[in-house]
Amino acid sequence: MFDSLSDRLGGILDRLKKRGALSEADVNEAMREVRRALIEADVALDIVRSFTDRVRTRAVGAEVIKSVTPGQMVVKIVHDELIAMLGSDAKPIDLDAAPPVPVLMVGLQGSGKTTSTAKIAKRLTERGNRKVLMASLDTRRPAAMEQLATLGTQVNVATLPIVVGQSAVQIARRAMEAARLGGYDVVMLDTAGRVTLDEALMAEVAEVKAATGPHEVLLVADSLTGQDAVNTARAFDERVGLTGIVLTRADGDGRGGAALSMRAVTGKPIKLLGTGEKMDALEDFDPRRVAGRILG
Ligand code: GDP
C-alpha cells in the first residue's frame, strides 16, 4: 500500500532536506509536487488542498525558513500533518460495555464483510480472550449464511444456527438472546450487503441497529474502489451512523487514496485493515505507523 506515493514523496522531501536554505518559492514548488503526488494517489481533492495549505502556512513561517535545517523542518511538518489527516491515534474496536456487546458489520456486497467479520471474531477470541458469537443476517442469500458458518468452523468461533424464514431483525434479536443465555461477550452481526447503495439496504441496517443498540457499527469498504469507498462510508454514516471503518484489500491497493481520505472526509476512524484472504490477514490501523510507512 502507498508504494507509488511513498516513492514520490520520498523524492520530493529528499530534495528539500538537502537544501541549505529555503525560500517561500521553494516551499510552494515542493507543495505543488506534493499536491500532484496526492492527487495521483486518488486522495479526495479538497483534502489534498487543505493538507498542502496547512503544510505551506506552517512551512513558510519565519522560524522554519530561517532555521539552520529548514528542509528537515518542512519534512517534519509534512509528517505531522499526515498523521493528523489519518486521525492521529489508533482507534481499536471498543467493547467497553455490558456483555453481550453487539458489533454491527455493514457494507456493500463483495466488500469483504463476511471475511472481515470472521477475522475480527478470531482475533477477539484468540487475542482478546472473548467468547464471540457470529450471526449472518443475510436473509436473501443462503450462501452468505453458509459462508459465515464455514468460516466460523475454520476459526473456531460459534455461529448462530440458521433458521429459514426469519427477518434480519428477528435473527439479530435471536442472536442477542442466544448470547445472553450462552454467556457470550460479543455478538458480531453480519448484515446483508447489496451491489449498490439503496434505501432498502439502509432501512434494514437502521432497523437492526435500532433493535440491537450496537456498541460498534463498522463499515467494511474495499480499498481498491478508492473514492467510491469514501462516498459509501459517508452515505452509511449519514443514514445509519458509523463508529469506524474496516478497509479491506489493502494488500492489493498500490495507491491508498481511500485510506488517506477516509478519516478527513467522513470524520470516522479506520480501525482495521484487511490485508489478504487468510483469516489472520488483519492489521490495526495506526496513523503514526502508516505515516511512517508512507514517508519511509
Ligand atoms: P462480502 O460479500 O462483503 O461478505 O464479501 P466476502 O467476505 O465474501 O469477500 C469477498 C472476497 O474478497 C472473498 O474472496 C474474500 O476472500 C476476499 N477478501 C476479503 N477481504 C480481503 C482482503 O483484505 N484482501 C484480499 N486480497 N481479499 C479479501
Short mmCIF file of C-alpha atoms and ligand atoms in Angstrom, two decimals:
data_model
loop_
_atom_site.label_atom_id
_atom_site.label_comp_id
_atom_site.label_asym_id
_atom_site.label_seq_id
_atom_site.Cartn_x
_atom_site.Cartn_y
_atom_site.Cartn_z
CA MET A 1 0.00 0.00 0.00
CA PHE A 2 1.14 3.55 -0.73
CA ASP A 3 4.11 2.30 -2.76
CA SER A 4 3.99 4.89 -5.53
CA LEU A 5 3.04 7.73 -3.17
CA SER A 6 5.86 6.77 -0.87
CA ASP A 7 8.35 6.86 -3.75
CA ARG A 8 7.08 10.21 -4.99
CA LEU A 9 7.00 11.92 -1.60
CA GLY A 10 10.36 10.42 -0.68
CA GLY A 11 11.93 12.02 -3.76
CA ILE A 12 10.36 15.44 -3.16
CA LEU A 13 11.26 15.54 0.51
CA ASP A 14 14.80 14.23 -0.02
CA ARG A 15 15.48 17.14 -2.35
CA LEU A 16 14.09 19.56 0.25
CA LYS A 17 16.17 18.07 3.03
CA LYS A 18 19.37 18.60 1.09
CA ARG A 19 18.81 22.33 0.64
CA GLY A 20 20.82 24.58 2.92
CA ALA A 21 18.35 27.46 2.57
CA LEU A 22 14.69 27.58 1.59
CA SER A 23 12.71 30.40 0.02
CA GLU A 24 8.96 30.70 0.01
CA ALA A 25 9.09 29.88 -3.71
CA ASP A 26 10.93 26.61 -2.94
CA VAL A 27 8.23 25.64 -0.46
CA ASN A 28 5.50 26.50 -2.95
CA GLU A 29 7.18 24.44 -5.65
CA ALA A 30 7.55 21.46 -3.30
CA MET A 31 3.88 21.76 -2.27
CA ARG A 32 2.83 21.73 -5.92
CA GLU A 33 4.69 18.44 -6.32
CA VAL A 34 3.20 17.01 -3.10
CA ARG A 35 -0.23 18.02 -4.36
CA ARG A 36 0.30 16.18 -7.66
CA ALA A 37 1.53 13.08 -5.83
CA LEU A 38 -1.53 13.02 -3.54
CA ILE A 39 -3.92 13.53 -6.44
CA GLU A 40 -2.28 10.65 -8.29
CA ALA A 41 -2.76 8.53 -5.17
CA ASP A 42 -6.52 9.28 -5.52
CA VAL A 43 -6.83 11.37 -2.37
CA ALA A 44 -10.02 13.49 -2.31
CA LEU A 45 -9.33 16.89 -3.86
CA ASP A 46 -10.48 19.10 -1.00
CA ILE A 47 -8.40 17.01 1.41
CA VAL A 48 -5.33 17.48 -0.80
CA ARG A 49 -5.94 21.22 -0.88
CA SER A 50 -6.38 21.67 2.87
CA PHE A 51 -3.37 19.42 3.55
CA THR A 52 -0.98 21.35 1.30
CA ASP A 53 -2.37 24.68 2.55
CA ARG A 54 -1.70 23.72 6.16
CA VAL A 55 1.82 22.49 5.41
CA ARG A 56 2.60 25.60 3.34
CA THR A 57 1.34 28.00 6.03
CA ARG A 58 3.46 26.34 8.69
CA ALA A 59 6.48 25.89 6.41
CA VAL A 60 6.81 29.48 5.25
CA GLY A 61 6.71 30.66 8.85
CA ALA A 62 9.84 32.67 9.64
CA GLU A 63 11.13 30.19 12.22
CA VAL A 64 11.24 27.41 9.62
CA ILE A 65 12.71 29.19 6.61
CA LYS A 66 15.31 30.97 8.69
CA SER A 67 16.29 27.88 10.67
CA VAL A 68 19.55 26.02 10.18
CA THR A 69 17.80 22.96 8.76
CA PRO A 70 14.67 24.30 7.01
CA GLY A 71 14.26 21.28 4.74
CA GLN A 72 14.19 18.88 7.65
CA MET A 73 11.66 21.05 9.45
CA VAL A 74 9.36 21.01 6.42
CA VAL A 75 9.66 17.21 6.28
CA LYS A 76 8.65 17.07 9.94
CA ILE A 77 5.64 19.31 9.23
CA VAL A 78 4.55 17.02 6.35
CA HIS A 79 4.91 14.04 8.69
CA ASP A 80 2.85 15.68 11.47
CA GLU A 81 0.11 16.84 9.11
CA LEU A 82 -0.07 13.40 7.52
CA ILE A 83 -0.64 11.84 10.94
CA ALA A 84 -3.33 14.45 11.69
CA MET A 85 -5.01 13.72 8.35
CA LEU A 86 -5.04 9.99 9.14
CA GLY A 87 -6.65 10.55 12.54
CA SER A 88 -3.70 10.88 15.00
CA ASP A 89 -4.26 7.92 17.31
CA ALA A 90 -5.09 4.29 16.62
CA LYS A 91 -8.71 3.54 17.46
CA PRO A 92 -9.13 -0.14 18.33
CA ILE A 93 -12.54 -1.79 18.43
CA ASP A 94 -14.28 -0.61 21.58
CA LEU A 95 -16.04 -3.35 23.55
CA ASP A 96 -16.34 -1.42 26.77
CA ALA A 97 -19.99 -2.15 27.51
CA ALA A 98 -22.06 -4.74 29.34
CA PRO A 99 -21.86 -8.12 27.60
CA PRO A 100 -23.05 -9.37 25.24
CA VAL A 101 -21.71 -6.41 23.23
CA PRO A 102 -23.28 -6.19 19.76
CA VAL A 103 -20.98 -5.25 16.86
CA LEU A 104 -22.78 -4.47 13.61
CA MET A 105 -20.94 -5.11 10.34
CA VAL A 106 -22.30 -3.19 7.35
CA GLY A 107 -21.23 -2.61 3.74
CA LEU A 108 -21.75 -3.40 0.11
CA GLN A 109 -21.77 -6.94 -1.23
CA GLY A 110 -18.30 -8.13 -2.11
CA SER A 111 -16.55 -5.58 0.10
CA GLY A 112 -15.19 -8.37 2.32
CA LYS A 113 -17.78 -8.04 5.09
CA THR A 114 -18.23 -11.70 5.93
CA THR A 115 -14.50 -12.38 5.73
CA SER A 116 -13.76 -9.41 7.99
CA THR A 117 -16.45 -10.48 10.47
CA ALA A 118 -14.74 -13.86 10.87
CA LYS A 119 -11.26 -12.29 11.03
CA ILE A 120 -12.33 -9.90 13.80
CA ALA A 121 -14.13 -12.68 15.68
CA LYS A 122 -10.99 -14.82 15.50
CA ARG A 123 -8.83 -12.01 16.79
CA LEU A 124 -11.20 -11.16 19.65
CA THR A 125 -11.31 -14.82 20.62
CA GLU A 126 -7.59 -15.50 20.42
CA ARG A 127 -6.04 -12.22 21.49
CA GLY A 128 -8.87 -10.64 23.45
CA ASN A 129 -9.94 -13.86 25.16
CA ARG A 130 -13.60 -13.07 24.44
CA LYS A 131 -16.38 -15.52 23.83
CA VAL A 132 -17.78 -14.48 20.46
CA LEU A 133 -20.99 -15.42 18.64
CA MET A 134 -21.40 -14.59 14.94
CA ALA A 135 -24.71 -14.34 13.09
CA SER A 136 -25.44 -13.74 9.42
CA LEU A 137 -28.47 -11.54 8.78
CA ASP A 138 -28.34 -12.04 5.00
CA THR A 139 -31.83 -13.48 4.52
CA ARG A 140 -31.67 -13.15 0.72
CA ARG A 141 -28.51 -15.13 0.18
CA PRO A 142 -28.43 -18.51 1.92
CA ALA A 143 -24.89 -18.91 0.55
CA ALA A 144 -23.76 -15.95 2.66
CA MET A 145 -25.15 -17.59 5.81
CA GLU A 146 -23.38 -20.82 4.95
CA GLN A 147 -20.16 -18.92 4.20
CA LEU A 148 -20.17 -17.43 7.71
CA ALA A 149 -20.88 -20.85 9.24
CA THR A 150 -17.97 -22.34 7.29
CA LEU A 151 -15.63 -19.56 8.37
CA GLY A 152 -16.85 -19.98 11.95
CA THR A 153 -15.81 -23.62 11.90
CA GLN A 154 -12.49 -22.64 10.36
CA VAL A 155 -11.64 -20.03 13.01
CA ASN A 156 -13.28 -21.90 15.86
CA VAL A 157 -15.93 -19.28 16.61
CA ALA A 158 -19.61 -20.15 17.24
CA THR A 159 -22.24 -19.10 14.71
CA LEU A 160 -25.94 -18.76 15.38
CA PRO A 161 -27.84 -21.78 13.98
CA ILE A 162 -29.57 -20.87 10.70
CA VAL A 163 -33.39 -20.71 10.86
CA VAL A 164 -35.01 -20.28 7.46
CA GLY A 165 -37.79 -17.70 7.11
CA GLN A 166 -36.75 -15.18 9.78
CA SER A 167 -36.22 -11.49 9.04
CA ALA A 168 -32.89 -9.77 9.67
CA VAL A 169 -34.23 -8.14 12.83
CA GLN A 170 -35.63 -11.43 14.10
CA ILE A 171 -32.26 -13.12 13.58
CA ALA A 172 -30.47 -10.24 15.30
CA ARG A 173 -32.79 -10.49 18.32
CA ARG A 174 -32.34 -14.26 18.42
CA ALA A 175 -28.57 -13.78 18.34
CA MET A 176 -28.68 -11.37 21.29
CA GLU A 177 -30.89 -13.72 23.26
CA ALA A 178 -28.67 -16.73 22.49
CA ALA A 179 -25.63 -14.69 23.53
CA ARG A 180 -27.23 -13.72 26.84
CA LEU A 181 -28.20 -17.30 27.61
CA GLY A 182 -24.86 -18.69 26.46
CA GLY A 183 -22.70 -16.17 28.35
CA TYR A 184 -21.12 -14.66 25.24
CA ASP A 185 -19.11 -11.44 25.45
CA VAL A 186 -19.51 -10.22 21.88
CA VAL A 187 -22.11 -10.72 19.12
CA MET A 188 -20.91 -10.00 15.60
CA LEU A 189 -23.89 -9.24 13.35
CA ASP A 190 -23.04 -9.63 9.65
CA THR A 191 -25.74 -7.66 7.82
CA ALA A 192 -26.74 -8.28 4.21
CA GLY A 193 -24.88 -6.38 1.51
CA ARG A 194 -26.19 -5.10 -1.80
CA VAL A 195 -24.37 -4.50 -5.03
CA THR A 196 -25.27 -0.81 -4.87
CA LEU A 197 -26.31 1.55 -2.12
CA ASP A 198 -30.06 1.51 -1.92
CA GLU A 199 -32.72 2.59 0.50
CA ALA A 200 -33.87 -0.97 1.22
CA LEU A 201 -30.37 -1.85 2.45
CA MET A 202 -30.11 1.28 4.57
CA ALA A 203 -33.59 0.77 6.06
CA GLU A 204 -32.76 -2.81 7.04
CA VAL A 205 -29.46 -1.83 8.64
CA ALA A 206 -31.15 1.03 10.51
CA GLU A 207 -33.84 -1.34 11.77
CA VAL A 208 -31.29 -3.89 13.01
CA LYS A 209 -29.34 -1.09 14.66
CA ALA A 210 -32.43 0.19 16.47
CA ALA A 211 -33.30 -3.34 17.63
CA THR A 212 -29.86 -4.25 18.99
CA GLY A 213 -28.17 -0.96 20.01
CA PRO A 214 -24.70 -1.94 18.76
CA HIS A 215 -21.64 -0.57 20.52
CA GLU A 216 -19.73 -0.53 17.23
CA VAL A 217 -21.13 -0.07 13.73
CA LEU A 218 -18.27 -0.92 11.38
CA LEU A 219 -18.42 -0.24 7.67
CA VAL A 220 -16.42 -2.70 5.60
CA ALA A 221 -15.19 -0.96 2.46
CA ASP A 222 -12.96 -2.07 -0.40
CA SER A 223 -9.78 -0.03 -0.57
CA LEU A 224 -9.43 -0.72 -4.30
CA THR A 225 -12.58 1.30 -5.02
CA GLY A 226 -10.84 4.49 -3.86
CA GLN A 227 -13.15 7.47 -3.54
CA ASP A 228 -16.21 5.24 -4.01
CA ALA A 229 -15.31 3.62 -0.69
CA VAL A 230 -15.19 7.05 0.91
CA ASN A 231 -18.56 8.02 -0.60
CA THR A 232 -20.08 4.74 0.59
CA ALA A 233 -18.84 5.50 4.11
CA ARG A 234 -20.31 8.97 4.01
CA ALA A 235 -23.69 7.63 2.84
CA PHE A 236 -23.82 4.93 5.53
CA ASP A 237 -22.76 7.38 8.20
CA GLU A 238 -25.43 9.88 7.26
CA ARG A 239 -28.17 7.27 7.12
CA VAL A 240 -27.32 4.88 9.97
CA GLY A 241 -24.30 6.31 11.81
CA LEU A 242 -20.92 4.56 11.86
CA THR A 243 -18.33 4.21 14.59
CA GLY A 244 -15.47 3.11 12.33
CA ILE A 245 -14.21 1.62 9.10
CA VAL A 246 -12.59 -1.68 8.17
CA LEU A 247 -10.71 -1.13 4.93
CA THR A 248 -10.18 -4.37 3.00
CA ARG A 249 -7.86 -5.37 0.15
CA ALA A 250 -5.16 -3.05 1.42
CA ASP A 251 -2.81 -5.79 0.15
CA GLY A 252 -3.73 -5.05 -3.47
CA ASP A 253 -4.00 -1.27 -3.25
CA GLY A 254 -0.91 0.46 -4.57
CA ARG A 255 -2.42 3.95 -4.36
CA GLY A 256 -4.04 4.21 -0.93
CA GLY A 257 -6.45 7.05 -1.72
CA ALA A 258 -9.30 5.60 0.35
CA ALA A 259 -7.06 5.07 3.37
CA LEU A 260 -5.69 8.59 3.12
CA SER A 261 -9.03 10.35 2.62
CA MET A 262 -11.41 8.31 4.76
CA ARG A 263 -10.86 9.97 8.11
CA ALA A 264 -10.63 13.53 6.83
CA VAL A 265 -13.75 13.24 4.63
CA THR A 266 -16.01 11.22 6.92
CA GLY A 267 -14.64 12.05 10.37
CA LYS A 268 -14.72 8.31 11.13
CA PRO A 269 -11.58 6.38 12.02
CA ILE A 270 -10.24 3.46 10.03
CA LYS A 271 -9.92 0.87 12.78
CA LEU A 272 -8.60 -2.12 10.86
CA LEU A 273 -7.03 -3.03 7.54
CA GLY A 274 -7.77 -6.26 5.70
CA THR A 275 -4.51 -7.37 4.13
CA GLY A 276 -5.35 -10.68 2.45
CA GLU A 277 -7.78 -13.56 2.16
CA LYS A 278 -6.37 -15.55 5.07
CA MET A 279 -8.08 -15.32 8.44
CA ASP A 280 -5.00 -13.75 10.06
CA ALA A 281 -4.69 -11.03 7.41
CA LEU A 282 -5.97 -8.20 9.61
CA GLU A 283 -3.94 -5.25 10.91
CA ASP A 284 -4.63 -2.40 13.30
CA PHE A 285 -4.67 0.94 11.53
CA ASP A 286 -2.24 3.15 13.38
CA PRO A 287 -1.91 6.64 11.83
CA ARG A 288 1.65 7.09 13.14
CA ARG A 289 2.83 3.80 11.73
CA VAL A 290 1.05 4.42 8.43
CA ALA A 291 2.59 7.90 8.10
CA GLY A 292 5.96 6.36 8.87
CA ARG A 293 5.41 3.78 6.15
CA ILE A 294 4.48 6.44 3.61
CA LEU A 295 7.42 8.70 4.39
CA GLY A 296 9.86 5.82 4.79
P1 GDP B 1 -18.96 -9.78 1.40
O1 GDP B 1 -19.89 -10.02 0.22
O2 GDP B 1 -18.81 -8.32 1.66
O3 GDP B 1 -19.33 -10.54 2.61
O4 GDP B 1 -17.52 -10.25 0.92
P2 GDP B 1 -16.69 -11.55 1.29
O5 GDP B 1 -16.30 -11.50 2.73
O6 GDP B 1 -17.41 -12.76 0.81
O7 GDP B 1 -15.35 -11.31 0.45
C1 GDP B 1 -15.33 -11.29 -0.96
C2 GDP B 1 -13.96 -11.78 -1.43
O8 GDP B 1 -12.95 -10.85 -1.05
C3 GDP B 1 -13.55 -13.11 -0.86
O9 GDP B 1 -12.95 -13.87 -1.88
C4 GDP B 1 -12.53 -12.74 0.21
O10 GDP B 1 -11.57 -13.76 0.42
C5 GDP B 1 -11.90 -11.51 -0.39
N1 GDP B 1 -11.31 -10.60 0.61
C6 GDP B 1 -11.92 -10.10 1.72
N2 GDP B 1 -11.07 -9.29 2.40
C7 GDP B 1 -9.91 -9.27 1.70
C8 GDP B 1 -8.64 -8.60 1.89
O11 GDP B 1 -8.41 -7.84 2.83
N3 GDP B 1 -7.69 -8.82 0.93
C9 GDP B 1 -7.91 -9.66 -0.15
N4 GDP B 1 -6.92 -9.81 -1.02
N5 GDP B 1 -9.07 -10.29 -0.34
C10 GDP B 1 -10.06 -10.11 0.56
#
